[in-house]
Amino acid sequence: TVVLAADFSLDGATDPRVGFGNDGTYATATGMGLLKSLNGKQSFTVPAGVDPADYNEIYIWCLEFSVPLGVAAIN
């Protein structure tokens, strides 16, 4: 499970998704779905077959325009 903290905030964007990536590259096959809210704590289920240990970043990704909206190192 990936959890965004209570202080999570996004100004807004079309089609913001959550997924994993490595070293500045988003991995499209790791998508966990659309953000549930632009603010606050929320959780996402890691898709079957995706090993979080294979990635070092979490992305908020705009699927429509294929651009990152936010990137965080995995702790």
Short mmCIF file of C-alpha atoms in Angstrom, two decimals:
data_model
loop_
_atom_site.label_atom_id
_atom_site.label_comp_id
_atom_site.label_asym_id
_atom_site.label_seq_id
_atom_site.Cartn_x
_atom_site.Cartn_y
_atom_site.Cartn_z
CA THR A 1 0.00 0.00 0.00
CA VAL A 2 1.19 3.51 -0.84
CA VAL A 3 0.01 6.20 1.58
CA LEU A 4 0.05 9.93 0.87
CA ALA A 5 0.33 11.83 4.16
CA ALA A 6 -2.26 14.17 5.65
CA ASP A 7 -0.24 17.17 4.47
CA PHE A 8 -0.37 16.05 0.80
CA SER A 9 -1.57 18.80 -1.52
CA LEU A 10 -1.76 19.27 -5.29
CA ASP A 11 -2.85 22.55 -6.89
CA GLY A 12 -4.77 20.71 -9.57
CA ALA A 13 -4.31 19.02 -12.90
CA THR A 14 -6.18 16.87 -15.36
CA ASP A 15 -6.01 13.13 -14.81
CA PRO A 16 -3.52 12.96 -11.85
CA ARG A 17 -2.41 9.37 -11.23
CA VAL A 18 -0.18 7.69 -8.65
CA GLY A 19 2.62 5.31 -9.63
CA PHE A 20 6.24 4.31 -9.20
CA GLY A 21 9.38 5.29 -11.06
CA ASN A 22 13.16 5.19 -10.97
CA ASP A 23 15.69 7.98 -11.25
CA GLY A 24 13.42 10.46 -13.00
CA THR A 25 11.48 8.01 -15.18
CA TYR A 26 7.83 7.15 -14.51
CA ALA A 27 6.91 3.48 -15.00
CA THR A 28 3.47 3.46 -16.63
CA ALA A 29 2.80 -0.19 -15.75
CA THR A 30 2.84 0.71 -12.03
CA GLY A 31 -0.20 2.96 -12.08
CA MET A 32 -2.34 2.74 -8.94
CA GLY A 33 -5.21 4.86 -10.15
CA LEU A 34 -6.57 8.37 -10.07
CA LEU A 35 -5.95 10.59 -7.04
CA LYS A 36 -8.95 10.40 -4.73
CA SER A 37 -8.56 14.02 -3.64
CA LEU A 38 -6.23 16.96 -4.30
CA ASN A 39 -5.54 17.22 -0.56
CA GLY A 40 -5.07 15.02 2.46
CA LYS A 41 -4.27 11.49 3.44
CA GLN A 42 -5.15 8.76 0.97
CA SER A 43 -3.95 5.25 0.20
CA PHE A 44 -3.46 3.22 -2.96
CA THR A 45 -3.06 -0.50 -3.51
CA VAL A 46 0.09 -1.61 -5.33
CA PRO A 47 -0.92 -3.61 -8.43
CA ALA A 48 -0.31 -7.35 -8.44
CA GLY A 49 3.04 -8.15 -10.01
CA VAL A 50 4.61 -4.80 -9.06
CA ASP A 51 7.39 -5.00 -6.47
CA PRO A 52 7.84 -1.61 -4.75
CA ALA A 53 11.44 -2.57 -3.91
CA ASP A 54 12.22 -2.24 -7.64
CA TYR A 55 11.54 1.53 -7.54
CA ASN A 56 13.00 4.54 -5.75
CA GLU A 57 10.32 7.19 -6.44
CA ILE A 58 6.58 7.78 -6.17
CA TYR A 59 4.99 9.91 -8.88
CA ILE A 60 1.89 11.99 -9.23
CA TRP A 61 1.60 11.75 -12.99
CA CYS A 62 -0.63 13.53 -15.50
CA LEU A 63 -1.67 10.68 -17.77
CA GLU A 64 -3.34 12.99 -20.29
CA PHE A 65 -0.18 15.03 -21.00
CA SER A 66 2.48 12.49 -19.89
CA VAL A 67 4.19 14.86 -17.47
CA PRO A 68 5.11 14.58 -13.78
CA LEU A 69 3.12 16.71 -11.37
CA GLY A 70 5.20 15.68 -8.38
CA VAL A 71 7.92 13.20 -7.48
CA ALA A 72 9.04 11.98 -4.05
CA ALA A 73 11.81 9.65 -2.99
CA ILE A 74 10.58 6.45 -1.34
CA ASN A 75 11.48 6.34 2.34
#
